[in-house]
Coordinates of C-alpha atoms in Angstrom, one line a residue:
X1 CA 167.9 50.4 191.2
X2 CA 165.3 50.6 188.4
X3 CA 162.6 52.9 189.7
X4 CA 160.4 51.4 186.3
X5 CA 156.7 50.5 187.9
X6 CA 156.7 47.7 185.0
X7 CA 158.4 44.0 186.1
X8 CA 160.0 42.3 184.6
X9 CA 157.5 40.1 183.5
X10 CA 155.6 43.1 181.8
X11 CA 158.4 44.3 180.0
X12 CA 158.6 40.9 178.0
X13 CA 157.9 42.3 174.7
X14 CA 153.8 40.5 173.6
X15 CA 154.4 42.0 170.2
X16 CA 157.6 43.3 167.9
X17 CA 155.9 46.5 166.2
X18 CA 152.7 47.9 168.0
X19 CA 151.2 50.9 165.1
X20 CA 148.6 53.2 166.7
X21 CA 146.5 54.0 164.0
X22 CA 144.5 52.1 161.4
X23 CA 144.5 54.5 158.1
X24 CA 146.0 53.6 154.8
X25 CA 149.5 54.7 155.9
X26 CA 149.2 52.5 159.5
X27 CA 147.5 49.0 157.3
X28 CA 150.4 49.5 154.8
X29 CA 153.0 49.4 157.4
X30 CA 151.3 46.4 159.1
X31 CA 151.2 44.7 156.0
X32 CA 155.0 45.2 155.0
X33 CA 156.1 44.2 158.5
X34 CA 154.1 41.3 158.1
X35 CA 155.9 39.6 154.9
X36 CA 158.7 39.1 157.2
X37 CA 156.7 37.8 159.8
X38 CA 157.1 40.5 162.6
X39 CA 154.6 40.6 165.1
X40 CA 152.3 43.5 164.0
X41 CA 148.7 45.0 166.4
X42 CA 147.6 47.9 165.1
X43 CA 145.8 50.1 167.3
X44 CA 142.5 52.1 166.2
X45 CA 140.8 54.6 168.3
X46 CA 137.8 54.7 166.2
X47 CA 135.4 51.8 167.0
X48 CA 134.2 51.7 163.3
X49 CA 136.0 52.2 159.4
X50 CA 135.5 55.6 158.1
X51 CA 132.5 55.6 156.1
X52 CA 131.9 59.1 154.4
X53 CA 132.4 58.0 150.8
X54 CA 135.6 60.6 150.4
X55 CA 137.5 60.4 146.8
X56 CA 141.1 59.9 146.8
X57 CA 144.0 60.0 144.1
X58 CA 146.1 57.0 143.9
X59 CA 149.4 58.8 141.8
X60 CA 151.6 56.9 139.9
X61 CA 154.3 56.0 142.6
X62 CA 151.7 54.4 144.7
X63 CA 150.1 53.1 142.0
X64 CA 153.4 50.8 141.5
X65 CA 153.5 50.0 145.3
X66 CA 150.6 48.5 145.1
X67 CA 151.4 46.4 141.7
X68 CA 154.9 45.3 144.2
X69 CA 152.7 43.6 146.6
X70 CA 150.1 42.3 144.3
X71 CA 147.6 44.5 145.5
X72 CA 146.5 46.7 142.5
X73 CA 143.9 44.9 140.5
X74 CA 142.1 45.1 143.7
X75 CA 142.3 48.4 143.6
X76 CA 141.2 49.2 140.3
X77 CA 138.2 47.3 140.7
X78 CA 137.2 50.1 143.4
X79 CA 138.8 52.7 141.3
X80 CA 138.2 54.9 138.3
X81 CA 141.2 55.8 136.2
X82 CA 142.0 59.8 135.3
X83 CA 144.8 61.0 133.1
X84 CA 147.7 61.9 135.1
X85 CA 147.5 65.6 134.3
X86 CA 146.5 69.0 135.6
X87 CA 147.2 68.7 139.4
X88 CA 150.0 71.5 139.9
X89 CA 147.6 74.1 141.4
X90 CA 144.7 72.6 138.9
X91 CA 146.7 74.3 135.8
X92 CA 144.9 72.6 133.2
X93 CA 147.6 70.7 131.3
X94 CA 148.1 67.3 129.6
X95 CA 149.9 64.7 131.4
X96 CA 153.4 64.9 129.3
X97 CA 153.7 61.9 126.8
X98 CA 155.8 58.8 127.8
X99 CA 155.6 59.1 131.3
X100 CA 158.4 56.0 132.7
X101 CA 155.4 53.9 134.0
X102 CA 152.9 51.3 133.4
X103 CA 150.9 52.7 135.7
X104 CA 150.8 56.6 134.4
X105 CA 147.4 57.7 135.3
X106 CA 145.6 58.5 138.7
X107 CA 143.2 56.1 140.4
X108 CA 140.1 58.2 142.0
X109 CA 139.0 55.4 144.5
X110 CA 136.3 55.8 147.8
X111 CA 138.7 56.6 151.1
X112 CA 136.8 53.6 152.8
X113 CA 137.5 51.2 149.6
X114 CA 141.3 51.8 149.9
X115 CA 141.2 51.7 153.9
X116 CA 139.4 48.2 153.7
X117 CA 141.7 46.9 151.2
X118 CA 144.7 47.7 152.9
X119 CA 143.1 46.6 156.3
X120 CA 142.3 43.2 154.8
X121 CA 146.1 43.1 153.2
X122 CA 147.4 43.6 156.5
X123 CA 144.8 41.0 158.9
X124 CA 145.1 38.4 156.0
X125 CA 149.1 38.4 156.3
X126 CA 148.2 38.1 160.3
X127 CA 148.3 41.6 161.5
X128 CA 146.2 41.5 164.5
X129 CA 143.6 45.0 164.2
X130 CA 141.7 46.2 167.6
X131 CA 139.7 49.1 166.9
X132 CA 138.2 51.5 170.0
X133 CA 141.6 51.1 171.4
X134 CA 143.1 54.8 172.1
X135 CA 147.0 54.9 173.0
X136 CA 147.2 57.5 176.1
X137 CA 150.7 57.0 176.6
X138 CA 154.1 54.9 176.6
X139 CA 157.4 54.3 177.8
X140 CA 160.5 53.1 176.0
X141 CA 163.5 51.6 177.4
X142 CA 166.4 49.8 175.8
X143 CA 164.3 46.3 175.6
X144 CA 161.1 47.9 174.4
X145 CA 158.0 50.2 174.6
X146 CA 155.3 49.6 177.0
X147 CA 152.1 51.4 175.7
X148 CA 149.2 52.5 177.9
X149 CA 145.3 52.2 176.7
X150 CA 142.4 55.0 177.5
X151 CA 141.1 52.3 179.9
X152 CA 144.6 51.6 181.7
X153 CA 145.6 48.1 179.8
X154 CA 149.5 48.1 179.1
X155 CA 150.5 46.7 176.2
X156 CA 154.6 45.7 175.5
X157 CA 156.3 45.7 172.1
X158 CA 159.6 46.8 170.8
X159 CA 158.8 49.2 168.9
X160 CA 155.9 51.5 168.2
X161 CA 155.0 53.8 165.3
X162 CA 152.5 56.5 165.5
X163 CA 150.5 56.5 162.3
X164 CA 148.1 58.7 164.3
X165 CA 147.2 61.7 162.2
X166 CA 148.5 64.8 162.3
X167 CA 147.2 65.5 165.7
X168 CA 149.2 62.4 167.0
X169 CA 149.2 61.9 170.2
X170 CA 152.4 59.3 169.9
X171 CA 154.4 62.5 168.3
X172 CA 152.8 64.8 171.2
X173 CA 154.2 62.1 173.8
X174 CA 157.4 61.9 172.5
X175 CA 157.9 65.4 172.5
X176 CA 158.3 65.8 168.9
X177 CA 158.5 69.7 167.6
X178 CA 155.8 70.0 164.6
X179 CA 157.0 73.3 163.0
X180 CA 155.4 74.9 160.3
X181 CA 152.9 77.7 159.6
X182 CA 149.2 77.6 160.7
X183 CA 145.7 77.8 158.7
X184 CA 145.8 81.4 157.3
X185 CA 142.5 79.9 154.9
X186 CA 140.0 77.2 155.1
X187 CA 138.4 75.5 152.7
X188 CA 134.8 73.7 153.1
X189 CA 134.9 70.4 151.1
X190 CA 131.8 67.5 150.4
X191 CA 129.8 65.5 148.5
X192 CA 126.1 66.3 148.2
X193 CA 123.2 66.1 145.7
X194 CA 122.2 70.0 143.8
X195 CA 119.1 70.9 142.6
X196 CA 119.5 72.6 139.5
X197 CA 120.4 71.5 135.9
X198 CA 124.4 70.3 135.2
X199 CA 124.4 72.9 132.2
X200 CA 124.2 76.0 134.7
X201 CA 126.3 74.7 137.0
X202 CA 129.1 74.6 134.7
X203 CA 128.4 77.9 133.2
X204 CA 128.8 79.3 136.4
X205 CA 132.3 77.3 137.8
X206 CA 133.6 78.0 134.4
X207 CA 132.7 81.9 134.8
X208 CA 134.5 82.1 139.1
X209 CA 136.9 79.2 138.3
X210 CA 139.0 81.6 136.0
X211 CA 140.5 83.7 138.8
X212 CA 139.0 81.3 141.8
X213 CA 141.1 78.2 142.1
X214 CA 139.1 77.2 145.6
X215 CA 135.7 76.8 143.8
X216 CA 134.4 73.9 141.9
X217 CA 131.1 71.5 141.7
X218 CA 132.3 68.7 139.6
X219 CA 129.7 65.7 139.1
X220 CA 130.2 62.1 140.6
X221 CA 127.1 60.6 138.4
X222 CA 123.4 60.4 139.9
X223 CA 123.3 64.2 140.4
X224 CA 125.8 63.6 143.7
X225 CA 128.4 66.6 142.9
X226 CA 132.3 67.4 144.8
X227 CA 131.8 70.7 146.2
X228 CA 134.9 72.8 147.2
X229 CA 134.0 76.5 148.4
X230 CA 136.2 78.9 150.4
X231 CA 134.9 79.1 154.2
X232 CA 134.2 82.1 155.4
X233 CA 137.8 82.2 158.1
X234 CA 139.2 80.1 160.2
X235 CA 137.0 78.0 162.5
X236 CA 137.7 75.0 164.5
X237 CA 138.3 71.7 162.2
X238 CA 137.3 69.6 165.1
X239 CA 133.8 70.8 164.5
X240 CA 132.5 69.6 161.2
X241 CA 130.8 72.2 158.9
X242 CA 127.0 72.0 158.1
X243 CA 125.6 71.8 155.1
X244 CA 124.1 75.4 155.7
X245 CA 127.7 76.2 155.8
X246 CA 128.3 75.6 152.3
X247 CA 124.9 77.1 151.2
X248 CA 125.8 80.1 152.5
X249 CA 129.5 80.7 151.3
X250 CA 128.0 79.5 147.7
X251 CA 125.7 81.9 147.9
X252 CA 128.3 84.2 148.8
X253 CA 131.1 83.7 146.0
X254 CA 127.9 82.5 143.1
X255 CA 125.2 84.1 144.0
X256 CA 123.4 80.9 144.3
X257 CA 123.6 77.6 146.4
X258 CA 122.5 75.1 143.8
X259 CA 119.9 74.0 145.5
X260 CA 122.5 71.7 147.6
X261 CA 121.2 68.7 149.4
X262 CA 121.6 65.3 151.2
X263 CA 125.3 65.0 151.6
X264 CA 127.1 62.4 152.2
X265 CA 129.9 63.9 153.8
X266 CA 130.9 67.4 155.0
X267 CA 134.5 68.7 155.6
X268 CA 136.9 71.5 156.6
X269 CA 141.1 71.4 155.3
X270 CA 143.4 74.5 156.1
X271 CA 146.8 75.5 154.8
X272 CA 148.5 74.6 157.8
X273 CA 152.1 73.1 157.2
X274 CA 154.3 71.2 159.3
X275 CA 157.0 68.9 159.3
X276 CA 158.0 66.8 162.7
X277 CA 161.7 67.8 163.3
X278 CA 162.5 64.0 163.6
X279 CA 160.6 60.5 162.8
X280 CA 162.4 58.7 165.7
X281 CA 163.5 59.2 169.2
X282 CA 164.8 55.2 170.4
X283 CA 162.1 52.8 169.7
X284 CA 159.3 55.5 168.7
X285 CA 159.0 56.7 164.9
X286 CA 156.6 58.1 163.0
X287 CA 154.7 58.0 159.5
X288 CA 152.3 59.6 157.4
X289 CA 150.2 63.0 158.7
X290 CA 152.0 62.2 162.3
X291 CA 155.3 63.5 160.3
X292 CA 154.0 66.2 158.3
X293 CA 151.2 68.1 157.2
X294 CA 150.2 70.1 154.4
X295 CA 147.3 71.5 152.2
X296 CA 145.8 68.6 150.4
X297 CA 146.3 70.4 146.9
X298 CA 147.7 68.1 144.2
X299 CA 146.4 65.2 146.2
X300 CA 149.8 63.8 148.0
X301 CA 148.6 63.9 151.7
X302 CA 147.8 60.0 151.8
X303 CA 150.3 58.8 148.6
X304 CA 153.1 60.3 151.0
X305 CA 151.9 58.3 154.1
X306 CA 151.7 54.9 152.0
X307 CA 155.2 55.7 150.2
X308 CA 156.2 56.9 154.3
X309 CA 155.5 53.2 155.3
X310 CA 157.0 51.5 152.4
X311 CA 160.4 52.8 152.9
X312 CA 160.2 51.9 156.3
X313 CA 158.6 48.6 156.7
X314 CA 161.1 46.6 155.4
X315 CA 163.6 48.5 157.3
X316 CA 162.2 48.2 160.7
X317 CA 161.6 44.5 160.0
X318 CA 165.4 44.2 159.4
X319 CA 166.2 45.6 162.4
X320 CA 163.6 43.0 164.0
X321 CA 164.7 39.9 162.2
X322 CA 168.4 40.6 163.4
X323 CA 170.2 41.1 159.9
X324 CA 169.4 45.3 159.7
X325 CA 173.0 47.0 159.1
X326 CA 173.8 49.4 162.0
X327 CA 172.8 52.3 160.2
X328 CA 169.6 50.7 157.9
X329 CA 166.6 52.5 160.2
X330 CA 168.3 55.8 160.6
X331 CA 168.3 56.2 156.3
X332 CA 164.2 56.1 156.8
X333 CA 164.4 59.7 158.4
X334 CA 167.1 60.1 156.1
X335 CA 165.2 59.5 152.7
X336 CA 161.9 60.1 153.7
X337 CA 162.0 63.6 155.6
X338 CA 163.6 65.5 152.2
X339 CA 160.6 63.7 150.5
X340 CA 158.2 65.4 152.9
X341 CA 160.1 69.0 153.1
X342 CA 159.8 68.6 149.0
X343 CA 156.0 68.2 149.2
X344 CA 155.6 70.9 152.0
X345 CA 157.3 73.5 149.6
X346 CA 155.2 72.1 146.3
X347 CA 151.7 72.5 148.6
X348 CA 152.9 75.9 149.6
X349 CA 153.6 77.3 146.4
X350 CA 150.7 76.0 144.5
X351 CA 148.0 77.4 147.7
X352 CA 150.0 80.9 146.5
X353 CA 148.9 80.1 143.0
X354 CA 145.5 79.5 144.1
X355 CA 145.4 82.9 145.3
X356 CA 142.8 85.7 143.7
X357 CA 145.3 88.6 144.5
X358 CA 146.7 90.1 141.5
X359 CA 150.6 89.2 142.3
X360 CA 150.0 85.6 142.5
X361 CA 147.8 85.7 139.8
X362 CA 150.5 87.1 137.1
X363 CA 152.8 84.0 138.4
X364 CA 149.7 81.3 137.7
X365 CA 149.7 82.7 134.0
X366 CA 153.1 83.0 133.5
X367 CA 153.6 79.3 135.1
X368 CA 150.7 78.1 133.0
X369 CA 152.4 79.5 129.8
X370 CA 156.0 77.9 131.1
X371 CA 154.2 74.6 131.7
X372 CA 153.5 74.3 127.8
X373 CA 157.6 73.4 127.8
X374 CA 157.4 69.6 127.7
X375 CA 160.6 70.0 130.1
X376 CA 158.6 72.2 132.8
X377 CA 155.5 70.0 132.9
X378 CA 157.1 66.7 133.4
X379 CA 159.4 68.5 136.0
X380 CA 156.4 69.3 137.8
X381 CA 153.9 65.9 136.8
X382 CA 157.1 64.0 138.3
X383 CA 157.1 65.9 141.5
X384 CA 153.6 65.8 142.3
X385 CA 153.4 61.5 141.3
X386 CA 156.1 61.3 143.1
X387 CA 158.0 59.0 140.3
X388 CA 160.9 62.0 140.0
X389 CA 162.7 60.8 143.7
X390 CA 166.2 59.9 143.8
X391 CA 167.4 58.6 147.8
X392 CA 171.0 59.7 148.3
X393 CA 172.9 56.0 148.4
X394 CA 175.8 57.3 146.9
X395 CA 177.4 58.1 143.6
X396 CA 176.7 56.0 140.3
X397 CA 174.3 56.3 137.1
X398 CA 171.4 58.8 137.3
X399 CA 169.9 55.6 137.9
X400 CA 171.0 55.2 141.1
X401 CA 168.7 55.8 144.3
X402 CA 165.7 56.3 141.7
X403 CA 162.9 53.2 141.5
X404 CA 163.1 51.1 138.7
X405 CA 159.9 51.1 136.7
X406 CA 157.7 47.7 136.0
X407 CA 159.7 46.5 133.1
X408 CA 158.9 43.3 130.6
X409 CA 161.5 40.4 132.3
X410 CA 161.1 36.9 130.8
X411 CA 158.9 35.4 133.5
X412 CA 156.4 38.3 133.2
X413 CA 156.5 41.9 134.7
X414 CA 159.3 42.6 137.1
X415 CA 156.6 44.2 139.8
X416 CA 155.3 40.2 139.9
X417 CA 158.5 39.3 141.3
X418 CA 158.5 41.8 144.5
X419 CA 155.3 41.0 145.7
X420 CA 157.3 39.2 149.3
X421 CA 159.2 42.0 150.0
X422 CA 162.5 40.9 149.1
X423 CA 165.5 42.4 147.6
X424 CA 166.5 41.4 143.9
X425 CA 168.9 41.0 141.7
X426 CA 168.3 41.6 138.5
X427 CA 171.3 40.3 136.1
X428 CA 171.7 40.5 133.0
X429 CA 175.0 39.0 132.8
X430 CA 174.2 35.6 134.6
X431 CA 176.9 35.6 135.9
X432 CA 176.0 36.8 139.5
X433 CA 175.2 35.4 142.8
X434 CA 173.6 36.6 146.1
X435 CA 175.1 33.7 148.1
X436 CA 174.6 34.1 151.8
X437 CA 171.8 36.7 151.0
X438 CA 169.2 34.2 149.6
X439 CA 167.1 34.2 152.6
X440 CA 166.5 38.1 152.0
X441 CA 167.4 38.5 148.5
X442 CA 165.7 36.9 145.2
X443 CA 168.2 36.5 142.1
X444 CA 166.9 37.0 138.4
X445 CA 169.6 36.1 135.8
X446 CA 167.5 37.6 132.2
X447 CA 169.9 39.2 129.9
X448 CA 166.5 40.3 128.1
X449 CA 165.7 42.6 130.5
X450 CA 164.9 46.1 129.2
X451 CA 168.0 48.0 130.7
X452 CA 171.0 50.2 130.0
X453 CA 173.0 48.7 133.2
X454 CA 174.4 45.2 133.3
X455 CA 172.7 44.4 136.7
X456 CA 170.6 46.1 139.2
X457 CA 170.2 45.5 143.0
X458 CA 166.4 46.3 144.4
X459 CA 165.6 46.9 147.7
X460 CA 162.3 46.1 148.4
X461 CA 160.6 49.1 148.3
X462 CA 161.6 49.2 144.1
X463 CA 164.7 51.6 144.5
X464 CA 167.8 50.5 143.1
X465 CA 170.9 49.9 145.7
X466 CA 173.7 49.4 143.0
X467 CA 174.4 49.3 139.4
X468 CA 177.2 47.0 138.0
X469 CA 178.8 43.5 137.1
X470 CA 181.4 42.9 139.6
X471 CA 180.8 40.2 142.1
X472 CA 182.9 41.7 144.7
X473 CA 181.4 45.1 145.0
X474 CA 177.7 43.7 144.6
X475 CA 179.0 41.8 148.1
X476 CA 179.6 45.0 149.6
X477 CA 176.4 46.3 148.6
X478 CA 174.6 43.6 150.2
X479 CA 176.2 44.2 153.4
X480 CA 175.4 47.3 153.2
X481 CA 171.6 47.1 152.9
X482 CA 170.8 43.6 153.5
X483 CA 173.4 43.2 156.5
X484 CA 176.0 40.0 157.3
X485 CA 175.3 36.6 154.9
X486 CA 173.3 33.9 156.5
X487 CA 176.3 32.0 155.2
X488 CA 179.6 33.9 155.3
X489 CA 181.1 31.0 153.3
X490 CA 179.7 31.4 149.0
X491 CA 180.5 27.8 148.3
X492 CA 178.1 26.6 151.3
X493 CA 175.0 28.9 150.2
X494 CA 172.2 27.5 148.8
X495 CA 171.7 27.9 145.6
X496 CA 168.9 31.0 145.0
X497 CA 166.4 30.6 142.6
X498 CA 163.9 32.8 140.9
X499 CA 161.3 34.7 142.8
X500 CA 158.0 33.4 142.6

């Protein structure tokens, strides 16, 4: 007898994917789910958009996400464009030349300009957004998840993802582990106006920023300056700093506090890092700071939470539509997790570099000098942009498992041609077919194409799924990510045409 207090009635699912949290990595997910028409609502505890005007990094690999869905020149209207170099522990070095990307630079954009845009990606694809809408709990069962509001409304979907932060309640429900080290230093970050002239400010950063890598003023325009100054220990983040704060750990480390005023916003970050020890349990997953959490040196914190919901966006909605392989949503923890671990040990290892102790000092300079190897500073350029990950989908071509870069194709850029979400076929011998795939599969026969291979299978999210010219084993590769034909039958297909 099912002891459930839910009827039957309320376990009819009211929507396919319900996503607690609204933040770039939630809105993304929303708006992938949505190209395939899944049934998205995206809970938001906060009544209101974030409205401190924060800069973020766009890198290079999200940079192309967003030219995949159409979304970048958006963007970059919002944006201000930076060479793509000095991140690794802000080692001042030149982004290496011919970087594989037409997008090789970073986007410095306002956190609320990026949260809007993605919002309105998401509601304009008919992704339903309630905001002041906590989730206090859930339960899952083989039909579904029933998800319980602050004020006691139960919602039902098949599925829910906490995109929640990395205090997630969803991962704390689930009973998630969240291993990892905690804050051994904190770091006070803002915007605010100074009071003294630009010319002694830099005399000064110049002078601590040689052996302090947690110190900088660096101007926004309109004397409104980024100030990042060590805090004095470890306090609580869930009480924001004041701005006498800063004054006095300026003070303390410059022997002056600028003459800071008026901020804009005020903040705390820590070292902590942790990594969930799974992103799914049944019909629960999780993405972005819910999965892992790490010092926001080199910038990743959000690009990993958008690249988080890219992978698995089209994946869930594969699984939703009916034609997801058996195996499809399991390779999201599967690709993604390695990803995060990766970025856990980069954060870690630059936050040693940023050290002023005398060991990790000799390592900076020694890096620094090692970085001056072309080799050594792409290695590391790659890493932190993210454009240097290869998934594990078997053996092949070096090729294989990495993304495929926004190349010239005879109807335009090859980015244009992802912008639904599909897979594609890129093939240059013309003599291939997706068949019983074309409902989830575009076809590009363009023996102009810029590349090495005879033909390339996409997934959506840009990586490539196979390399090669036989018809037989591109079948098999379909199956494999793209599930069972819509038409087992090739001679009854439809015939696929080009994306657009």
């Amino acid at each position: 007898m099912d002891s459930s207090p839910f009827s039957d009635a309320d376990r009819a699912p009211m929507f396919d994917v319900i996503i607690s949290g609204c933040g770039p990595t939630g809105a993304m997910l929303a708006a992938e789910l949505r190209l395939h028409k899944v049934r998205v609502l995206v809970l938001e505890k906060e009544t209101e958009p974030v409205s401190f005007v924060r800069i973020v990094g766009l890198h290079i690999r999200s940079l192309e996400l967003m030219a995949m869905r159409g979304l970048l020149d958006r963007m970059l209207e919002h944006g201000r464009k930076r060479p793509a170099g000095g991140f690794f522990a802000a080692i001042d070095k030149p982004a290496p030349k011919g970087l594989d990307s037409a997008h090789a630079y970073l986007l410095g954009i306002p956190q609320p300009a990026i949260e809007r845009l993605l919002e309105e990606h998401a509601t304009h694809l008919g992704a339903r957004v309630r905001r002041g809408c906590a989730v206090t709990g859930f339960e899952q069962d083989d039909e579904g998840v029933t998800v319980e509001l602050a004020d006691g409304e139960q919602l039902r979907s098949r599925y829910l993802v906490g995109c929640d932060g990395g205090r997630s309640t969803v991962r704390k429900l689930l009973g998630v582990g969240f291993p990892g080290e905690p804050s051994r230093t904190e770091t006070l970050m803002g915007e605010m106006k100074v009071g003294v002239q630009q010319e002694v400010i830099a005399a000064k950063v110049s002078e601590i920023g040689r052996t302090n890598k947690r110190f900088w003023l660096r101007p926004f325009g309109e004397g409104v300056y980024s100030v990042v100054v060590p805090a004095a220990g470890v306090g609580d983040r869930a009480e924001p700093p004041t701005l006498e704060d800063f004054r006095q750990q300026l003070r303390s480390i410059a022997g002056t506090d600028f003459g800071v005023h008026s901020p804009r916003w005020l903040s705390r970050f820590g070292d902590a890092t942790r990594l969930a020890e799974r992103y799914r349990v049944g019909r629960v997953l999780l993405a972005g700071d819910a999965a892992h959490i790490h010092p926001p040196t080199g910038g990743q914190g959000l690009n990993l939470g958008v690249q988080d919901a890219f992978n698995l966006g089209w994946k869930l909605a594969a699984q939703i539509r009916g034609w997801a392989p058996e195996t499809l949503l399991d390779t999201y923890q599967a690709e993604r997790r390695p990803v995060a671990e990766d970025v856990l040990d980069n954060t870690r290892a630059q936050m040693e570099l940023h050290s002023t102790e005398p060991g990790p000092q000799a390592v900076r300079r020694l890096l620094t000098e090692l970085m001056d190897f072309d080799e050594v500073n792409r290695h590391l350029i790659e890493k932190i942009t993210a454009i240097g990950i290869r998934y594990d989908v078997g053996e092949g071509p070096d090729l294989l498992g990495r993304r495929l870069p926004d190349l010239d194709v005879k109807h335009g850029r090859l980015y244009d041609l992802l912008h639904r979400g599909r897979g594609l076929l890129l093939d240059r011998t013309e003599r291939l077919t997706v068949g019983g795939w074309a409902d989830r599969v575009d076809h590009l026969a363009d023996p102009t194409a810029a590349l090495d291979v005879p033909c390339v299978l996409l997934r959506p999210d840009g990586h490539v799924a196979w390399i090669g010219d036989d018809q037989q084993d591109l079948d098999d590769h379909l199956s494999r990510w793209f599930g069972n034909p819509a038409w087992p039958d090739r001679r009854s297909a439809p015939t696929a045409t080009r994306p657009g």
